Short mmCIF file of C-alpha atoms in Angstrom, two decimals:
data_model
loop_
_atom_site.label_atom_id
_atom_site.label_comp_id
_atom_site.label_asym_id
_atom_site.label_seq_id
_atom_site.Cartn_x
_atom_site.Cartn_y
_atom_site.Cartn_z
CA UNK A 1 77.29 114.55 152.55
CA UNK A 2 74.85 111.68 152.26
CA UNK A 3 72.02 114.12 151.48
CA UNK A 4 74.17 115.77 148.83
CA UNK A 5 74.92 112.43 147.18
CA UNK A 6 71.24 111.53 147.17
CA UNK A 7 70.37 114.88 145.60
CA UNK A 8 72.99 114.44 142.89
CA UNK A 9 71.76 110.91 142.16
CA UNK A 10 68.19 112.12 141.86
CA UNK A 11 69.26 114.95 139.55
CA UNK A 12 71.18 112.58 137.30
CA UNK A 13 68.28 110.15 137.27
CA UNK A 14 65.85 112.92 136.33
CA UNK A 15 68.15 114.13 133.58
CA UNK A 16 68.47 110.64 132.15
CA UNK A 17 64.71 110.15 132.25
CA UNK A 18 64.20 113.51 130.50
CA UNK A 19 66.65 112.57 127.75
CA UNK A 20 64.97 109.21 127.31
CA UNK A 21 61.56 110.87 127.13
CA UNK A 22 62.78 113.18 124.37
CA UNK A 23 64.09 110.35 122.18
CA UNK A 24 60.72 108.58 121.77
CA UNK A 25 59.08 111.96 121.09
CA UNK A 26 61.51 112.65 118.25
CA UNK A 27 60.98 109.16 116.86
CA UNK A 28 57.21 109.55 117.04
CA UNK A 29 57.39 112.94 115.32
CA UNK A 30 59.45 111.49 112.50
CA UNK A 31 57.08 108.54 112.12
CA UNK A 32 54.15 110.95 111.91
CA UNK A 33 55.96 113.01 109.27
CA UNK A 34 56.71 109.87 107.26
CA UNK A 35 53.04 108.86 107.41
CA UNK A 36 51.99 112.28 106.10
CA UNK A 37 54.34 111.89 103.13
CA UNK A 38 53.03 108.39 102.39
CA UNK A 39 49.46 109.69 102.36
CA UNK A 40 50.54 112.46 99.99
CA UNK A 41 51.89 109.84 97.58
CA UNK A 42 48.53 108.01 97.70
CA UNK A 43 46.77 111.05 96.25
CA UNK A 44 48.57 110.62 92.91
CA UNK A 45 46.86 107.31 92.10
CA UNK A 46 44.35 108.99 89.78
CA UNK A 47 42.73 107.75 86.55
CA UNK A 48 43.63 110.75 84.38
CA UNK A 49 46.58 113.05 83.74
CA UNK A 50 44.41 116.03 84.68
CA UNK A 51 43.54 114.55 88.07
CA UNK A 52 47.19 113.72 88.65
CA UNK A 53 48.12 117.33 87.90
CA UNK A 54 45.54 118.53 90.43
CA UNK A 55 47.13 116.22 93.03
CA UNK A 56 50.49 117.91 92.40
CA UNK A 57 49.01 121.40 92.65
CA UNK A 58 47.23 120.54 95.90
CA UNK A 59 50.43 119.10 97.35
CA UNK A 60 52.38 122.26 96.54
CA UNK A 61 49.75 124.63 97.94
CA UNK A 62 49.47 122.66 101.17
CA UNK A 63 53.24 122.95 101.54
CA UNK A 64 52.81 126.74 101.50
CA UNK A 65 53.92 127.54 97.95
CA UNK A 66 52.04 129.00 95.01
CA UNK A 67 52.55 126.92 91.84
CA UNK A 68 52.66 128.20 88.29
CA UNK A 69 51.48 125.95 85.45
CA UNK A 70 53.13 126.27 82.04
CA UNK A 71 51.46 124.58 79.07
CA UNK A 72 53.40 123.19 76.13
CA UNK A 73 52.63 121.27 72.97
CA UNK A 74 53.47 117.62 73.54
CA UNK A 75 52.14 114.16 72.82
CA UNK A 76 53.34 111.36 70.60
CA UNK A 77 53.86 111.51 66.84
CA UNK A 78 50.50 111.98 65.17
CA UNK A 79 48.78 112.29 68.56
CA UNK A 80 49.35 115.82 69.87
CA UNK A 81 48.54 116.37 73.53
CA UNK A 82 49.03 119.48 75.63
CA UNK A 83 51.45 119.03 78.52
CA UNK A 84 51.75 121.06 81.70
CA UNK A 85 54.93 121.70 83.66
CA UNK A 86 54.50 122.96 87.23
CA UNK A 87 56.97 125.21 89.02
CA UNK A 88 57.48 127.26 92.17
CA UNK A 89 60.43 128.99 93.83
CA UNK A 90 62.08 129.01 97.24
CA UNK A 91 63.74 132.43 97.32
CA UNK A 92 67.40 132.83 98.21
CA UNK A 93 68.90 136.01 99.63
CA UNK A 94 71.18 137.05 96.76
CA UNK A 95 68.71 138.45 94.21
CA UNK A 96 71.22 137.27 91.60
CA UNK A 97 68.66 135.60 89.36
CA UNK A 98 70.64 132.36 89.70
CA UNK A 99 68.84 129.15 90.52
CA UNK A 100 69.40 125.58 91.59
CA UNK A 101 66.71 123.46 89.94
CA UNK A 102 65.16 120.62 91.94
CA UNK A 103 63.18 118.48 89.52
CA UNK A 104 61.03 115.37 89.12
CA UNK A 105 58.45 114.23 86.59
CA UNK A 106 54.90 113.81 87.82
CA UNK A 107 53.30 112.03 84.87
CA UNK A 108 52.66 108.29 84.73
CA UNK A 109 52.87 105.76 81.94
CA UNK A 110 49.79 104.44 80.13
CA UNK A 111 49.59 100.65 80.48
CA UNK A 112 48.87 98.19 77.69
CA UNK A 113 45.21 98.06 78.78
CA UNK A 114 44.89 101.78 78.12
CA UNK A 115 44.68 102.74 81.79
CA UNK A 116 47.02 105.14 83.52
CA UNK A 117 49.39 103.41 85.93
CA UNK A 118 49.24 104.52 89.55
CA UNK A 119 52.85 105.63 89.00
CA UNK A 120 53.68 105.99 92.68
CA UNK A 121 57.19 104.53 92.56
CA UNK A 122 57.65 106.13 89.13
CA UNK A 123 57.36 108.91 90.06
CA UNK A 124 54.92 110.35 92.61
CA UNK A 125 57.26 109.43 95.47
CA UNK A 126 59.95 111.65 93.97
CA UNK A 127 57.48 114.50 93.60
CA UNK A 128 56.51 114.29 97.26
CA UNK A 129 60.17 114.08 98.33
CA UNK A 130 61.14 117.08 96.18
CA UNK A 131 58.30 119.24 97.53
CA UNK A 132 59.14 118.23 101.09
CA UNK A 133 62.81 119.07 100.45
CA UNK A 134 61.73 122.52 99.27
CA UNK A 135 59.67 122.98 102.42
CA UNK A 136 62.69 122.08 104.55
CA UNK A 137 64.88 124.53 102.59
CA UNK A 138 62.48 127.45 102.94
CA UNK A 139 64.08 128.87 106.11
CA UNK A 140 67.69 128.00 105.28
CA UNK A 141 68.67 131.42 103.87
CA UNK A 142 70.38 129.99 100.80
CA UNK A 143 72.28 132.19 98.36
CA UNK A 144 70.57 130.80 95.25
CA UNK A 145 66.89 130.60 94.54
CA UNK A 146 65.73 127.00 94.49
CA UNK A 147 63.28 126.41 91.68
CA UNK A 148 61.25 123.23 91.84
CA UNK A 149 60.06 122.04 88.43
CA UNK A 150 57.69 119.10 88.06
CA UNK A 151 57.86 117.91 84.48
CA UNK A 152 54.99 116.46 82.50
CA UNK A 153 55.30 113.85 79.72
CA UNK A 154 58.67 112.44 80.76
CA UNK A 155 57.23 109.06 79.89
CA UNK A 156 56.66 110.22 76.30
CA UNK A 157 60.31 111.07 75.73
CA UNK A 158 61.40 113.76 78.22
CA UNK A 159 59.02 116.22 76.55
CA UNK A 160 58.40 118.36 79.63
CA UNK A 161 62.07 119.03 80.35
CA UNK A 162 62.72 119.74 76.68
CA UNK A 163 59.86 122.23 76.64
CA UNK A 164 61.20 123.85 79.80
CA UNK A 165 64.65 124.42 78.30
CA UNK A 166 63.12 125.65 75.03
CA UNK A 167 61.09 128.22 76.97
CA UNK A 168 63.60 129.31 79.60
CA UNK A 169 67.10 128.19 78.60
CA UNK A 170 69.57 127.18 81.30
CA UNK A 171 71.86 130.19 81.59
CA UNK A 172 70.34 130.99 84.99
CA UNK A 173 70.78 127.44 86.33
CA UNK A 174 73.80 126.85 88.57
CA UNK A 175 72.91 123.15 88.77
CA UNK A 176 70.04 120.68 88.45
CA UNK A 177 69.15 117.94 90.95
CA UNK A 178 66.69 115.46 89.45
CA UNK A 179 64.84 112.65 91.25
CA UNK A 180 63.38 109.60 89.55
CA UNK A 181 62.21 106.43 91.34
CA UNK A 182 62.74 107.20 95.04
CA UNK A 183 60.10 105.14 96.82
CA UNK A 184 61.74 102.29 98.72
CA UNK A 185 65.04 101.22 100.22
CA UNK A 186 67.77 103.12 102.04
CA UNK A 187 70.46 103.24 99.34
CA UNK A 188 70.74 106.28 97.11
CA UNK A 189 71.82 105.84 93.49
CA UNK A 190 73.36 108.67 91.50
CA UNK A 191 74.36 109.00 87.88
CA UNK A 192 77.93 109.82 86.90
CA UNK A 193 77.30 109.97 83.14
CA UNK A 194 76.44 113.66 83.28
CA UNK A 195 79.42 115.35 81.62
CA UNK A 196 82.54 117.05 83.00
CA UNK A 197 80.57 120.22 83.76
CA UNK A 198 78.72 118.22 86.43
CA UNK A 199 81.77 117.10 88.43
CA UNK A 200 81.16 119.54 91.28
CA UNK A 201 77.53 118.37 91.52
CA UNK A 202 78.63 114.73 91.73
CA UNK A 203 81.17 115.67 94.39
CA UNK A 204 78.46 117.47 96.35
CA UNK A 205 76.40 114.27 96.33
CA UNK A 206 79.41 112.26 97.49
CA UNK A 207 80.12 114.67 100.36
CA UNK A 208 76.50 114.44 101.53
CA UNK A 209 76.65 110.63 101.39
CA UNK A 210 79.83 110.65 103.48
CA UNK A 211 78.70 113.25 106.01
CA UNK A 212 75.33 111.59 106.54
CA UNK A 213 76.80 108.06 106.53
CA UNK A 214 74.34 107.19 103.78
CA UNK A 215 74.83 104.13 101.60
CA UNK A 216 75.24 105.48 98.05
CA UNK A 217 76.08 103.86 94.72
CA UNK A 218 77.46 105.82 91.78
CA UNK A 219 76.62 104.64 88.26
CA UNK A 220 78.99 105.34 85.34
CA UNK A 221 75.94 104.48 83.23
CA UNK A 222 72.66 105.45 84.85
CA UNK A 223 69.17 104.90 83.43
CA UNK A 224 67.94 108.00 81.59
CA UNK A 225 65.54 110.50 83.06
CA UNK A 226 65.01 114.23 82.57
CA UNK A 227 68.66 114.73 83.47
CA UNK A 228 69.52 113.67 79.89
CA UNK A 229 67.91 116.86 78.57
CA UNK A 230 70.18 118.98 80.75
CA UNK A 231 73.26 116.91 79.92
CA UNK A 232 72.59 117.58 76.23
CA UNK A 233 72.42 121.29 77.06
CA UNK A 234 75.72 121.01 79.01
CA UNK A 235 74.10 122.07 82.26
CA UNK A 236 75.53 120.70 85.55
CA UNK A 237 73.11 118.00 86.66
CA UNK A 238 72.74 114.81 88.67
CA UNK A 239 69.91 112.29 88.76
CA UNK A 240 69.13 110.55 92.06
CA UNK A 241 66.97 107.63 93.13
CA UNK A 242 66.53 105.13 95.96
CA UNK A 243 66.44 101.35 96.18
CA UNK A 244 67.38 98.58 98.56
CA UNK A 245 71.12 98.05 98.82
CA UNK A 246 70.92 94.68 97.04
CA UNK A 247 68.65 96.07 94.33
CA UNK A 248 70.94 99.04 93.75
CA UNK A 249 73.97 96.80 93.26
CA UNK A 250 72.05 94.40 91.03
CA UNK A 251 70.97 97.30 88.85
CA UNK A 252 74.54 98.60 88.78
CA UNK A 253 75.68 95.23 87.43
CA UNK A 254 72.88 95.12 84.89
CA UNK A 255 73.82 98.55 83.48
CA UNK A 256 77.58 98.69 84.02
CA UNK A 257 79.19 95.24 84.08
CA UNK A 258 80.88 94.07 80.85
CA UNK A 259 78.62 91.83 78.81
CA UNK A 260 78.52 88.33 80.24
CA UNK A 261 80.39 89.34 83.40
CA UNK A 262 77.66 90.69 85.65
CA UNK A 263 77.26 87.46 87.60
CA UNK A 264 73.50 87.86 87.29
CA UNK A 265 71.47 84.85 86.15
CA UNK A 266 70.52 84.80 82.46
CA UNK A 267 67.29 86.73 81.98
CA UNK A 268 67.50 88.26 85.45
CA UNK A 269 65.48 91.48 85.82
CA UNK A 270 66.25 93.82 88.75
CA UNK A 271 63.29 94.14 91.09
CA UNK A 272 62.59 97.79 90.33
CA UNK A 273 61.97 96.97 86.67
CA UNK A 274 59.25 94.49 87.64
CA UNK A 275 57.51 97.36 89.42
CA UNK A 276 57.67 100.48 87.25
CA UNK A 277 55.55 100.77 84.11
CA UNK A 278 53.24 98.04 85.41
CA UNK A 279 50.26 97.42 87.66
CA UNK A 280 52.78 96.58 90.40
CA UNK A 281 53.65 100.27 90.72
CA UNK A 282 51.27 100.90 93.60
CA UNK A 283 51.21 102.09 97.19
CA UNK A 284 52.27 98.67 98.43
CA UNK A 285 55.78 99.29 97.08
CA UNK A 286 56.23 102.72 98.68
CA UNK A 287 58.04 102.98 102.02
CA UNK A 288 57.33 106.02 104.16
CA UNK A 289 60.84 106.05 105.66
CA UNK A 290 62.36 106.33 102.18
CA UNK A 291 60.24 109.37 101.36
CA UNK A 292 61.53 111.27 104.38
CA UNK A 293 65.10 110.07 103.82
CA UNK A 294 64.98 111.20 100.19
CA UNK A 295 63.59 114.63 101.13
CA UNK A 296 66.26 115.19 103.79
CA UNK A 297 69.01 114.04 101.45
CA UNK A 298 67.85 116.18 98.52
CA UNK A 299 67.70 119.23 100.78
CA UNK A 300 71.24 118.47 101.96
CA UNK A 301 72.50 118.09 98.37
CA UNK A 302 70.97 121.42 97.36
CA UNK A 303 72.52 123.09 100.41
CA UNK A 304 75.91 121.58 99.58
CA UNK A 305 75.73 122.83 95.99
CA UNK A 306 74.66 126.27 97.20
CA UNK A 307 77.64 126.41 99.55
CA UNK A 308 80.06 125.30 96.84
CA UNK A 309 80.03 128.79 95.37
CA UNK A 310 80.77 130.50 98.69
CA UNK A 311 83.66 128.63 100.24
CA UNK A 312 87.08 130.20 100.94
CA UNK A 313 88.58 128.46 97.89
CA UNK A 314 86.16 130.19 95.49
CA UNK A 315 89.10 131.76 93.71
CA UNK A 316 90.22 128.29 92.59
CA UNK A 317 87.03 127.97 90.53
CA UNK A 318 87.30 131.31 88.73
#
């Protein structure tokens, strides 16, 4: 009996040691993946729009996809400039021609000194997260195709997304998930000012937040991004971003509290707005853990939307 007890104790001890050895390995693997994503963001700090586009194309090809570049006439009034949207597809199994769009803009703002901002918070981090989400979705056997679209010239007035809709329409789009400013913090923000047609998309985001125990903040009024183009076209859409929990709530107050009732100090500017569209938008403000969290979450949101159309209560939506 004593020998049996000793054998059992040794077996339990070995099992515990094996489990403990696996946990650090998983943590190390995640840390390595986060570091890869951070280095991918670094590549977007380029001096020209052309070089920034090449960074996006390289990122996509290294993820195992073949990008397509679509040119459009853009630029500011009196200063025409060709823009270039970039797209690729993760194929679903239905062959229905229906798509879930996963989008982000890859251009950066021109600063007052005439130089192109690094634009890593706004919005290279989102680009990296969206491409990584697509990579994670590749083997998930979704019903819909997932089309990633990286828009150009968002900073000039949503010109890339407008050109996309003008060229392709939205009749094939079941929903659009847009990312803008997703570089630091562990709290996801989502817009709720996206029209009644987008209710099921908002609910998909809320289910993912609940299931993943993710801190999320919904905004009745959310800062505009390329989602506004799809709202105007009455396409189901949501825009997502990440910040610190405090920053997300401060921004909520700045955009949603009744005038004079936000509790914020007079002249207070939320942290994120001291970063974007400035020289402060650099690699020092990008957190590798946020990039991986955003990618995982976006993949989960797309999967949730895909499943929405194939649940037992489908007949309730007909």
